[in-house]
XYZ file of C-alpha atoms in Angstrom:
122
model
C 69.345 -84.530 3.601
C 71.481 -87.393 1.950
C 71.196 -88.140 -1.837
C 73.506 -90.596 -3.804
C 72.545 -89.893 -6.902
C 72.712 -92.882 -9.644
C 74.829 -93.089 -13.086
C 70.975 -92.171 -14.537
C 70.426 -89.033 -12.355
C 74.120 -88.240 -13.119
C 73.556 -88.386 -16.997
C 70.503 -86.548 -16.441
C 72.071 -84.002 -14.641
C 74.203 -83.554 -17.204
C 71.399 -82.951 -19.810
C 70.170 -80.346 -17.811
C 67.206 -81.719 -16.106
C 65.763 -79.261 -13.928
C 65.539 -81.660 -10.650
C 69.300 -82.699 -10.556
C 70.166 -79.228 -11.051
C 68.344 -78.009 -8.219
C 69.679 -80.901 -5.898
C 73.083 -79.818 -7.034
C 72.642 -76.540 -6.232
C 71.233 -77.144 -2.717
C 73.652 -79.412 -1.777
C 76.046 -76.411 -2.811
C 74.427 -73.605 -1.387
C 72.356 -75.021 1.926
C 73.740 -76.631 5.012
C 72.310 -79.903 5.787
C 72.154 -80.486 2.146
C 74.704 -83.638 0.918
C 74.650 -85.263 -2.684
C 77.016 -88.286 -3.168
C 78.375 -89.824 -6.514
C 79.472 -92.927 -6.003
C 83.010 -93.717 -8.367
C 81.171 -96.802 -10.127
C 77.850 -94.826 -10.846
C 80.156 -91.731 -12.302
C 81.956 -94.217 -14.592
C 78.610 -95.360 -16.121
C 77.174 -91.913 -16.370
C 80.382 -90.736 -18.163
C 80.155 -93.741 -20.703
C 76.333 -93.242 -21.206
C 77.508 -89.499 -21.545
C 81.588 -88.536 -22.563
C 82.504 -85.839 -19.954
C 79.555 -86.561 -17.209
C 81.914 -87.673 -14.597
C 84.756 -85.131 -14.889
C 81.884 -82.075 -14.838
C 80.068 -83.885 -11.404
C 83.184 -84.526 -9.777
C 84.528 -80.722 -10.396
C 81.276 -79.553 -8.700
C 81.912 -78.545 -5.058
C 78.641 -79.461 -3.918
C 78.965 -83.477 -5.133
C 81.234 -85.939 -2.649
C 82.826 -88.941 -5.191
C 82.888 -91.715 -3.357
C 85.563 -94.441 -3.656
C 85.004 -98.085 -4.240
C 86.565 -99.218 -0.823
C 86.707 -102.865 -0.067
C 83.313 -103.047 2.069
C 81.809 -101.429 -1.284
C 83.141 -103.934 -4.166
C 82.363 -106.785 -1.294
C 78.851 -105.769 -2.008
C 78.710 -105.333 -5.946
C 77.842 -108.844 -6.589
C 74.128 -107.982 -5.105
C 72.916 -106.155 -8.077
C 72.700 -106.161 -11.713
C 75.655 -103.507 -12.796
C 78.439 -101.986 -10.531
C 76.619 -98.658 -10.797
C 73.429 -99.926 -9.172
C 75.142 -101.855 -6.592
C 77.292 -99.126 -5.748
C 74.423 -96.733 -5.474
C 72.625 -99.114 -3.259
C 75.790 -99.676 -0.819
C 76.019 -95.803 -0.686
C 72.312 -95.445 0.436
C 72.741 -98.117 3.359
C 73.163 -96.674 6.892
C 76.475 -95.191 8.057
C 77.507 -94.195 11.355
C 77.633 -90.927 9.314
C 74.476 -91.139 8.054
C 71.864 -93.285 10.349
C 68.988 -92.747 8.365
C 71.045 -93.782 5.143
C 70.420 -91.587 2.031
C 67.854 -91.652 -0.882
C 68.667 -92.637 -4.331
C 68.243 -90.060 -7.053
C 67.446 -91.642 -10.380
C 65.581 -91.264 -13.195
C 64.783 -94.882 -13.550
C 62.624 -96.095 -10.463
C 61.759 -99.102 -11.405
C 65.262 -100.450 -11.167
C 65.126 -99.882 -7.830
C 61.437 -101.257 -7.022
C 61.785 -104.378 -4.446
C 64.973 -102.801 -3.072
C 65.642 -101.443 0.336
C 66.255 -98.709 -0.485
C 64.069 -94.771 -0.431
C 64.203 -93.433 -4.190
C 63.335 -90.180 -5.392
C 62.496 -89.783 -8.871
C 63.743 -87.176 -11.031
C 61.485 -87.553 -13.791
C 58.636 -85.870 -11.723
């Protein structure tokens, strides 16, 4: 299972919501388990919440994952660099054929997209 979770699922997390923990902690503790935080989404998350992205990116469970040049090629798609981030992060890799599901706890930002979400707020 591939999550990318976004800079509202990271923020989240960091409030303790009982869902992000629990993906955190499976991603730590079970094989097959993989939970991404893109670097754009983690800067949001730590301005929407001072000390978010230095907590996530300490976890050994979380993979930060750089802005590379095919990523910031695609940041003009969507609203804020943390969606469009997200979104590239989802997409299909040779890594990860299926792609991944977006963690959030904002769904509707992502309604219309192509992308599989999976709410937190549930």
């Amino acid at each position: 299972m591939h999550i990318v979770l976004d800079d509202t699922a990271m923020t989240a997390a960091g409030q303790g919501n009982v869902l992000a923990s629990r993906l955190i902690h499976r991603a730590h503790a079970e094989a097959g388990w993989f939970l991404y935080a893109p670097a754009c989404a983690l800067v949001e998350a730590d301005r929407a919440r001072t000390g978010t992205a230095e907590h996530l990116a300490a976890l050994p469970g979380i993979t930060v994952l750089d802005l590379d040049l095919s990523a910031a090629l695609a940041l003009a798609r969507q609203e804020t660099w943390a969606a469009a981030h997200s979104q590239f992060a989802a997409q299909p890799t040779p890594d990860r054929p299926d792609g991944a599901v977006i963690a959030t706890t904002a769904p509707d930002r992502w309604k219309g997209e192509t992308v599989r979400v999976l709410d937190l707020n549930t």
